[in-house]
mmCIF file of C-alpha atoms in Angstrom:
data_model
loop_
_atom_site.group_PDB
_atom_site.id
_atom_site.type_symbol
_atom_site.label_atom_id
_atom_site.label_comp_id
_atom_site.label_asym_id
_atom_site.label_seq_id
_atom_site.Cartn_x
_atom_site.Cartn_y
_atom_site.Cartn_z
ATOM 1 C CA MET A 1 0.000 0.000 0.000
ATOM 2 C CA LYS A 2 2.878 2.385 0.785
ATOM 3 C CA ASN A 3 4.392 1.859 -2.658
ATOM 4 C CA PHE A 4 0.968 2.257 -4.251
ATOM 5 C CA GLY A 5 0.526 5.569 -2.420
ATOM 6 C CA ARG A 6 3.947 6.760 -3.570
ATOM 7 C CA CYS A 7 3.029 5.901 -7.155
ATOM 8 C CA ILE A 8 -0.168 7.947 -6.936
ATOM 9 C CA PHE A 9 1.742 10.883 -5.436
ATOM 10 C CA ALA A 10 4.406 10.669 -8.158
ATOM 11 C CA THR A 11 1.724 10.570 -10.846
ATOM 12 C CA LEU A 12 -0.040 13.609 -9.417
ATOM 13 C CA LEU A 13 3.250 15.485 -9.099
ATOM 14 C CA LEU A 14 4.169 14.689 -12.701
ATOM 15 C CA SER A 15 0.703 15.810 -13.827
ATOM 16 C CA THR A 16 1.127 19.116 -11.995
ATOM 17 C CA VAL A 17 4.556 19.715 -13.525
ATOM 18 C CA LEU A 18 3.264 18.969 -17.016
ATOM 19 C CA SER A 19 0.249 21.257 -16.544
ATOM 20 C CA THR A 20 2.519 24.081 -15.351
ATOM 21 C CA SER A 21 4.815 23.542 -18.321
ATOM 22 C CA VAL A 22 1.916 23.751 -20.774
ATOM 23 C CA LEU A 23 0.581 26.946 -19.209
ATOM 24 C CA ALA A 24 4.038 28.488 -19.417
ATOM 25 C CA ASN A 25 4.128 27.879 -23.173
ATOM 26 C CA LYS A 26 1.454 30.147 -24.623
ATOM 27 C CA GLU A 27 1.725 28.832 -28.166
ATOM 28 C CA THR A 28 1.361 25.211 -27.080
ATOM 29 C CA ASN A 29 -1.561 26.035 -24.825
ATOM 30 C CA VAL A 30 -3.432 28.040 -27.444
ATOM 31 C CA ALA A 31 -2.828 25.448 -30.140
ATOM 32 C CA SER A 32 -4.247 22.730 -27.911
ATOM 33 C CA LEU A 33 -7.445 24.585 -27.037
ATOM 34 C CA LYS A 34 -10.407 22.554 -28.209
ATOM 35 C CA GLN A 35 -12.848 25.260 -27.179
ATOM 36 C CA PHE A 36 -12.673 29.035 -27.086
ATOM 37 C CA GLU A 37 -15.107 30.818 -24.808
ATOM 38 C CA VAL A 38 -15.881 34.498 -24.313
ATOM 39 C CA ALA A 39 -18.379 36.158 -21.993
ATOM 40 C CA THR A 40 -19.875 39.563 -21.353
ATOM 41 C CA TRP A 41 -20.971 40.794 -17.944
ATOM 42 C CA ASN A 42 -22.310 44.166 -16.818
ATOM 43 C CA VAL A 43 -21.367 44.068 -13.119
ATOM 44 C CA GLU A 44 -23.509 47.103 -12.195
ATOM 45 C CA HIS A 45 -21.263 49.795 -10.761
ATOM 46 C CA LEU A 46 -18.478 47.516 -9.559
ATOM 47 C CA ALA A 47 -16.350 49.763 -7.361
ATOM 48 C CA PHE A 48 -13.163 49.606 -5.350
ATOM 49 C CA PRO A 49 -13.411 49.730 -2.389
ATOM 50 C CA ILE A 50 -16.563 47.592 -2.638
ATOM 51 C CA ASN A 51 -18.696 49.801 -0.363
ATOM 52 C CA GLN A 52 -18.542 52.814 -2.680
ATOM 53 C CA GLY A 53 -20.501 53.964 -5.726
ATOM 54 C CA CYS A 54 -24.104 53.588 -6.847
ATOM 55 C CA ARG A 55 -24.156 49.872 -6.017
ATOM 56 C CA PRO A 56 -22.182 49.496 -2.775
ATOM 57 C CA ARG A 57 -21.610 45.924 -1.621
ATOM 58 C CA ASP A 58 -20.987 44.502 1.816
ATOM 59 C CA ALA A 59 -18.597 41.613 2.508
ATOM 60 C CA ARG A 60 -21.325 38.969 2.307
ATOM 61 C CA GLU A 61 -22.596 40.104 -1.065
ATOM 62 C CA PHE A 62 -19.084 40.504 -2.420
ATOM 63 C CA ASN A 63 -18.210 36.949 -1.395
ATOM 64 C CA GLU A 64 -21.280 35.771 -3.324
ATOM 65 C CA LEU A 65 -20.113 37.850 -6.271
ATOM 66 C CA LYS A 66 -16.687 36.202 -6.119
ATOM 67 C CA GLY A 67 -18.294 32.765 -6.054
ATOM 68 C CA TYR A 68 -20.307 33.667 -9.136
ATOM 69 C CA ALA A 69 -17.181 35.008 -10.867
ATOM 70 C CA ASN A 70 -15.388 31.735 -10.145
ATOM 71 C CA SER A 71 -18.218 29.819 -11.824
ATOM 72 C CA LEU A 72 -17.557 31.479 -15.187
ATOM 73 C CA THR A 73 -15.554 29.223 -17.485
ATOM 74 C CA ALA A 74 -14.755 31.760 -20.215
ATOM 75 C CA ASP A 75 -11.212 32.400 -21.445
ATOM 76 C CA ILE A 76 -12.006 36.102 -21.934
ATOM 77 C CA ILE A 77 -14.582 38.136 -20.028
ATOM 78 C CA ALA A 78 -15.734 41.580 -21.163
ATOM 79 C CA PHE A 79 -17.022 43.809 -18.357
ATOM 80 C CA GLN A 80 -19.172 46.893 -18.302
ATOM 81 C CA GLU A 81 -19.632 49.351 -15.426
ATOM 82 C CA VAL A 82 -16.350 48.802 -13.599
ATOM 83 C CA SER A 83 -14.621 51.684 -11.869
ATOM 84 C CA SER A 84 -10.985 50.663 -12.183
ATOM 85 C CA TYR A 85 -8.323 47.998 -12.588
ATOM 86 C CA GLU A 86 -8.511 47.378 -8.837
ATOM 87 C CA ALA A 87 -12.255 46.714 -9.004
ATOM 88 C CA VAL A 88 -11.762 43.992 -11.631
ATOM 89 C CA GLU A 89 -8.660 42.580 -9.937
ATOM 90 C CA ASN A 90 -10.630 42.240 -6.710
ATOM 91 C CA LEU A 91 -12.856 39.672 -8.464
ATOM 92 C CA PHE A 92 -10.375 38.237 -10.969
ATOM 93 C CA PRO A 93 -6.904 38.044 -9.362
ATOM 94 C CA SER A 94 -4.004 39.232 -11.501
ATOM 95 C CA SER A 95 -2.168 36.034 -10.577
ATOM 96 C CA ASP A 96 -4.515 34.206 -12.967
ATOM 97 C CA TRP A 97 -5.809 36.948 -15.253
ATOM 98 C CA GLN A 98 -4.528 39.710 -17.504
ATOM 99 C CA ILE A 99 -6.680 42.787 -16.866
ATOM 100 C CA PHE A 100 -7.234 45.634 -19.320
ATOM 101 C CA VAL A 101 -9.391 48.686 -18.584
ATOM 102 C CA SER A 102 -10.556 51.429 -20.937
ATOM 103 C CA GLN A 103 -8.273 54.460 -20.818
ATOM 104 C CA ARG A 104 -11.195 56.885 -20.849
ATOM 105 C CA ALA A 105 -10.467 59.892 -18.638
ATOM 106 C CA ASP A 106 -12.351 59.947 -15.340
ATOM 107 C CA THR A 107 -15.611 61.890 -15.436
ATOM 108 C CA LYS A 108 -17.270 64.087 -12.835
ATOM 109 C CA SER A 109 -19.029 62.220 -10.040
ATOM 110 C CA TYR A 110 -22.787 62.553 -9.523
ATOM 111 C CA ASP A 111 -25.285 61.732 -6.784
ATOM 112 C CA CYS A 112 -26.613 58.181 -7.067
ATOM 113 C CA ARG A 113 -30.410 58.010 -7.146
ATOM 114 C CA LYS A 114 -30.922 55.019 -4.847
ATOM 115 C CA SER A 115 -28.023 54.859 -2.402
ATOM 116 C CA GLY A 116 -27.270 58.515 -1.807
ATOM 117 C CA PHE A 117 -23.608 57.731 -2.513
ATOM 118 C CA LYS A 118 -21.386 59.494 -5.013
ATOM 119 C CA SER A 119 -20.925 57.641 -8.282
ATOM 120 C CA THR A 120 -17.717 55.921 -9.296
ATOM 121 C CA GLN A 121 -16.476 55.528 -12.870
ATOM 122 C CA GLN A 122 -18.280 53.433 -15.492
ATOM 123 C CA LYS A 123 -15.695 51.858 -17.771
ATOM 124 C CA VAL A 124 -15.385 48.729 -19.877
ATOM 125 C CA ALA A 125 -12.677 46.168 -19.238
ATOM 126 C CA PHE A 126 -11.372 42.711 -20.123
ATOM 127 C CA ALA A 127 -10.056 39.862 -18.030
ATOM 128 C CA VAL A 128 -8.048 37.375 -20.102
ATOM 129 C CA ARG A 129 -6.651 34.116 -18.785
ATOM 130 C CA LYS A 130 -2.893 34.277 -18.444
ATOM 131 C CA ALA A 131 -2.370 31.332 -20.798
ATOM 132 C CA LEU A 132 -3.626 33.387 -23.750
ATOM 133 C CA ASN A 133 -1.393 35.686 -25.776
ATOM 134 C CA VAL A 134 -2.882 39.180 -26.088
ATOM 135 C CA LYS A 135 -1.280 40.782 -29.122
ATOM 136 C CA GLN A 136 -2.903 44.224 -29.036
ATOM 137 C CA ILE A 137 -5.184 46.316 -26.808
ATOM 138 C CA THR A 138 -6.767 49.611 -27.893
ATOM 139 C CA THR A 139 -9.227 52.051 -26.316
ATOM 140 C CA LEU A 140 -11.660 53.376 -28.954
ATOM 141 C CA ASP A 141 -12.643 56.868 -27.830
ATOM 142 C CA GLU A 142 -14.791 57.399 -30.935
ATOM 143 C CA PHE A 143 -17.622 55.568 -29.160
ATOM 144 C CA GLY A 144 -17.716 58.521 -26.760
ATOM 145 C CA ILE A 145 -18.625 60.921 -29.652
ATOM 146 C CA ASP A 146 -17.010 63.792 -27.699
ATOM 147 C CA ASN A 147 -19.402 63.258 -24.787
ATOM 148 C CA PRO A 148 -17.411 62.674 -21.555
ATOM 149 C CA GLY A 149 -20.292 60.713 -20.016
ATOM 150 C CA LEU A 150 -20.330 57.990 -22.680
ATOM 151 C CA ARG A 151 -18.324 54.791 -22.490
ATOM 152 C CA HIS A 152 -15.465 54.117 -24.859
ATOM 153 C CA GLY A 153 -14.964 50.847 -26.689
ATOM 154 C CA LEU A 154 -12.128 48.476 -25.835
ATOM 155 C CA GLU A 155 -10.579 46.264 -28.518
ATOM 156 C CA LEU A 156 -8.091 43.441 -28.158
ATOM 157 C CA THR A 157 -6.543 40.902 -30.488
ATOM 158 C CA VAL A 158 -5.706 37.512 -29.052
ATOM 159 C CA GLU A 159 -4.492 34.132 -30.264
ATOM 160 C CA SER A 160 -7.205 31.481 -30.121
ATOM 161 C CA SER A 161 -8.203 28.105 -31.487
ATOM 162 C CA LEU A 162 -9.603 30.062 -34.458
ATOM 163 C CA GLY A 163 -6.312 31.843 -35.043
ATOM 164 C CA ASP A 164 -5.925 35.549 -34.266
ATOM 165 C CA ILE A 165 -9.289 37.003 -33.319
ATOM 166 C CA THR A 166 -10.201 40.639 -32.616
ATOM 167 C CA ILE A 167 -12.728 41.293 -29.860
ATOM 168 C CA LEU A 168 -14.582 44.549 -29.231
ATOM 169 C CA ASN A 169 -16.218 45.330 -25.877
ATOM 170 C CA VAL A 170 -18.993 47.946 -26.028
ATOM 171 C CA HIS A 171 -21.412 49.636 -23.651
ATOM 172 C CA MET A 172 -23.784 51.643 -25.814
ATOM 173 C CA LYS A 173 -26.044 54.532 -24.825
ATOM 174 C CA SER A 174 -28.971 53.490 -22.647
ATOM 175 C CA GLY A 175 -32.612 54.544 -22.932
ATOM 176 C CA CYS A 176 -33.409 53.875 -26.596
ATOM 177 C CA PHE A 177 -35.334 50.616 -26.386
ATOM 178 C CA VAL A 178 -37.267 50.844 -29.649
ATOM 179 C CA ASP A 179 -37.131 48.801 -32.849
ATOM 180 C CA ASP A 180 -36.138 51.807 -34.980
ATOM 181 C CA PHE A 181 -33.955 54.333 -33.170
ATOM 182 C CA THR A 182 -34.348 56.842 -36.025
ATOM 183 C CA LYS A 183 -38.081 57.219 -35.394
ATOM 184 C CA LYS A 184 -37.901 58.392 -31.790
ATOM 185 C CA ASP A 185 -36.919 61.980 -31.069
ATOM 186 C CA SER A 186 -35.487 61.359 -27.628
ATOM 187 C CA ARG A 187 -32.070 62.457 -26.414
ATOM 188 C CA ALA A 188 -31.056 58.833 -25.844
ATOM 189 C CA CYS A 189 -31.996 57.765 -29.375
ATOM 190 C CA LYS A 190 -30.260 60.782 -30.914
ATOM 191 C CA THR A 191 -27.117 59.878 -28.988
ATOM 192 C CA LEU A 192 -27.327 56.232 -30.001
ATOM 193 C CA ALA A 193 -27.766 57.335 -33.621
ATOM 194 C CA LYS A 194 -24.343 59.001 -33.435
ATOM 195 C CA GLN A 195 -22.741 55.834 -32.049
ATOM 196 C CA VAL A 196 -24.259 53.520 -34.655
ATOM 197 C CA PRO A 197 -21.964 54.581 -37.558
ATOM 198 C CA VAL A 198 -18.949 54.004 -35.304
ATOM 199 C CA LEU A 199 -20.032 50.464 -34.469
ATOM 200 C CA ASP A 200 -21.141 49.710 -38.022
ATOM 201 C CA GLY A 201 -17.889 51.105 -39.407
ATOM 202 C CA TRP A 202 -15.846 48.892 -37.087
ATOM 203 C CA ILE A 203 -17.754 45.792 -38.181
ATOM 204 C CA GLU A 204 -17.497 46.678 -41.871
ATOM 205 C CA LYS A 205 -13.746 47.166 -41.531
ATOM 206 C CA LYS A 206 -13.390 43.698 -40.003
ATOM 207 C CA GLU A 207 -15.646 42.215 -42.676
ATOM 208 C CA LYS A 208 -13.301 43.537 -45.365
ATOM 209 C CA GLN A 209 -10.215 42.289 -43.534
ATOM 210 C CA GLY A 210 -11.673 38.785 -43.456
ATOM 211 C CA THR A 211 -10.243 37.814 -40.064
ATOM 212 C CA PRO A 212 -12.430 36.482 -37.210
ATOM 213 C CA TYR A 213 -14.014 39.082 -34.944
ATOM 214 C CA ILE A 214 -16.371 39.286 -31.988
ATOM 215 C CA VAL A 215 -18.396 42.219 -30.688
ATOM 216 C CA LEU A 216 -19.901 41.753 -27.266
ATOM 217 C CA GLY A 217 -21.213 43.793 -24.390
ATOM 218 C CA ASP A 218 -24.191 45.765 -23.176
ATOM 219 C CA PHE A 219 -25.779 47.147 -26.335
ATOM 220 C CA ASN A 220 -28.687 48.674 -24.375
ATOM 221 C CA HIS A 221 -30.739 47.726 -27.410
ATOM 222 C CA ARG A 222 -32.917 44.763 -28.341
ATOM 223 C CA LEU A 223 -30.913 43.550 -31.313
ATOM 224 C CA SER A 224 -32.690 40.200 -31.434
ATOM 225 C CA ALA A 225 -36.148 41.748 -31.761
ATOM 226 C CA LYS A 226 -37.900 41.161 -35.066
ATOM 227 C CA ASN A 227 -37.273 43.976 -37.564
ATOM 228 C CA ASN A 228 -34.756 45.732 -35.324
ATOM 229 C CA TYR A 229 -33.298 48.496 -37.460
ATOM 230 C CA LEU A 230 -29.891 48.582 -35.779
ATOM 231 C CA ALA A 231 -29.464 44.835 -36.311
ATOM 232 C CA ASP A 232 -30.374 45.297 -39.972
ATOM 233 C CA ILE A 233 -27.746 48.026 -40.351
ATOM 234 C CA LEU A 234 -25.036 45.874 -38.806
ATOM 235 C CA LYS A 235 -25.950 42.845 -40.949
ATOM 236 C CA ASN A 236 -25.727 44.715 -44.259
ATOM 237 C CA ASN A 237 -22.357 45.659 -45.729
ATOM 238 C CA SER A 238 -22.286 48.976 -47.562
ATOM 239 C CA ASP A 239 -20.436 47.447 -50.528
ATOM 240 C CA ASN A 240 -23.263 44.890 -50.947
ATOM 241 C CA SER A 241 -20.951 42.001 -50.116
ATOM 242 C CA ALA A 242 -22.466 39.128 -48.158
ATOM 243 C CA SER A 243 -22.143 39.747 -44.436
ATOM 244 C CA THR A 244 -20.610 37.035 -42.273
ATOM 245 C CA MET A 245 -22.066 38.541 -39.093
ATOM 246 C CA GLN A 246 -23.880 36.126 -36.772
ATOM 247 C CA LEU A 247 -25.923 37.385 -33.811
ATOM 248 C CA THR A 248 -25.216 34.335 -31.668
ATOM 249 C CA THR A 249 -27.574 35.580 -28.936
ATOM 250 C CA GLN A 250 -30.513 35.819 -31.351
ATOM 251 C CA ASP A 251 -32.541 33.244 -29.422
ATOM 252 C CA SER A 252 -31.429 34.239 -25.919
ATOM 253 C CA VAL A 253 -33.771 35.500 -23.217
ATOM 254 C CA GLY A 254 -32.761 38.270 -20.835
ATOM 255 C CA CYS A 255 -32.116 37.005 -17.331
ATOM 256 C CA HIS A 256 -33.749 39.871 -15.463
ATOM 257 C CA PRO A 257 -37.318 38.862 -14.485
ATOM 258 C CA ARG A 258 -38.669 42.275 -15.463
ATOM 259 C CA TYR A 259 -36.845 42.554 -18.791
ATOM 260 C CA PRO A 260 -36.985 39.320 -20.814
ATOM 261 C CA ALA A 261 -35.827 40.985 -24.043
ATOM 262 C CA PRO A 262 -32.011 40.706 -23.986
ATOM 263 C CA ILE A 263 -29.722 43.692 -24.424
ATOM 264 C CA ASP A 264 -26.442 41.852 -23.695
ATOM 265 C CA HIS A 265 -25.297 40.359 -26.977
ATOM 266 C CA ILE A 266 -22.404 38.553 -28.658
ATOM 267 C CA ILE A 267 -21.743 38.994 -32.377
ATOM 268 C CA LEU A 268 -19.418 36.669 -34.295
ATOM 269 C CA GLY A 269 -18.042 37.357 -37.760
ATOM 270 C CA ASN A 270 -15.728 35.931 -40.416
ATOM 271 C CA VAL A 271 -16.163 32.430 -39.024
ATOM 272 C CA ASP A 272 -17.761 29.806 -41.280
ATOM 273 C CA PRO A 273 -20.874 28.551 -39.400
ATOM 274 C CA SER A 274 -20.247 25.030 -40.717
ATOM 275 C CA SER A 275 -16.715 24.971 -39.298
ATOM 276 C CA VAL A 276 -17.626 25.465 -35.632
ATOM 277 C CA ASN A 277 -20.175 24.466 -33.029
ATOM 278 C CA LYS A 278 -21.504 27.386 -30.972
ATOM 279 C CA LYS A 279 -23.171 27.405 -27.586
ATOM 280 C CA VAL A 280 -24.599 30.421 -25.768
ATOM 281 C CA VAL A 281 -25.125 30.222 -22.018
ATOM 282 C CA VAL A 282 -26.772 32.713 -19.663
ATOM 283 C CA TYR A 283 -25.510 32.394 -16.082
ATOM 284 C CA PRO A 284 -28.331 33.080 -13.593
ATOM 285 C CA TYR A 285 -27.685 34.020 -9.978
ATOM 286 C CA LYS A 286 -28.669 31.733 -7.116
ATOM 287 C CA ASN A 287 -31.302 34.251 -6.072
ATOM 288 C CA MET A 288 -33.077 35.799 -9.063
ATOM 289 C CA ASP A 289 -35.365 38.036 -7.057
ATOM 290 C CA PRO A 290 -34.735 41.481 -8.610
ATOM 291 C CA LYS A 291 -33.846 42.962 -5.222
ATOM 292 C CA ALA A 292 -31.402 40.138 -4.454
ATOM 293 C CA MET A 293 -29.624 39.824 -7.825
ATOM 294 C CA LEU A 294 -25.882 40.422 -7.575
ATOM 295 C CA SER A 295 -26.119 42.693 -10.624
ATOM 296 C CA ASP A 296 -28.992 43.810 -12.830
ATOM 297 C CA HIS A 297 -27.326 41.883 -15.675
ATOM 298 C CA CYS A 298 -26.254 38.235 -15.805
ATOM 299 C CA ALA A 299 -23.113 37.062 -17.556
ATOM 300 C CA VAL A 300 -23.652 35.651 -21.064
ATOM 301 C CA SER A 301 -21.071 33.413 -22.725
ATOM 302 C CA LEU A 302 -20.345 32.025 -26.174
ATOM 303 C CA SER A 303 -18.262 28.886 -26.552
ATOM 304 C CA ILE A 304 -16.855 28.040 -29.980
ATOM 305 C CA THR A 305 -15.609 24.561 -30.771
ATOM 306 C CA PRO A 306 -13.986 23.850 -34.146
ATOM 307 C CA VAL A 307 -15.637 20.980 -36.026
ATOM 308 C CA LYS A 308 -13.186 18.142 -36.579
#
């Protein structure tokens, strides 16, 4: 029995050494990935320290939030409404994750409606597993359309099982929840109308380049609704070439009990649908009572597995 136990220990030790060696070699690790998974998650005013901002958290709630974060299996997670690097790192330790936050300049704080606290920053960010090779990271200030209160885009290029893939994280203007944003004369819809050419132009550029791309985030718009005008714009290339864009969240349902129409979406392009299997997952919280939800958005993921 003693020798048997030593054999088991030696096997486990060898397994650990091999695993560490693979993780240290980015090219080997990426090449061996059988599945590539991305997720988007609006964390609702995630601040650092945790008891600040428009959604302050106590230690109990933050521990639940950490447990939820640990349940996500994605290789890359796009966040919306995070205040800083420290806020993301508090949930996703830098020992395991590469963290990138939009370089948008800090904006003036305001009084939060519900808590009475002062607001913290609302930025977009990425957490990328350390095994992946991030080749480029860029803040796209054009999504702010010279309005300091609007979120910028964040773009990264990373090696994946699909080859190099460019991923754009967006948090679009809120308040324009109509099928045709051009037919409503509200301030929110007018603002969104200025952001649309920026988003459409980014997608069209990637379509012409022919390399895989993903756009994900909080669109604050019901892209999957029938006859949604913004979705139609994004799906049609201006040069009349056939679009490769796939709204992978087309059949998803929003997780919030009061808002079943989803506004968190994941777009995939320049990937042959017959060459991969795709799976979209919405991660509910343990307690889905609106007052108990850890955020007013749930994480949504897309896993992509190449067909053999």
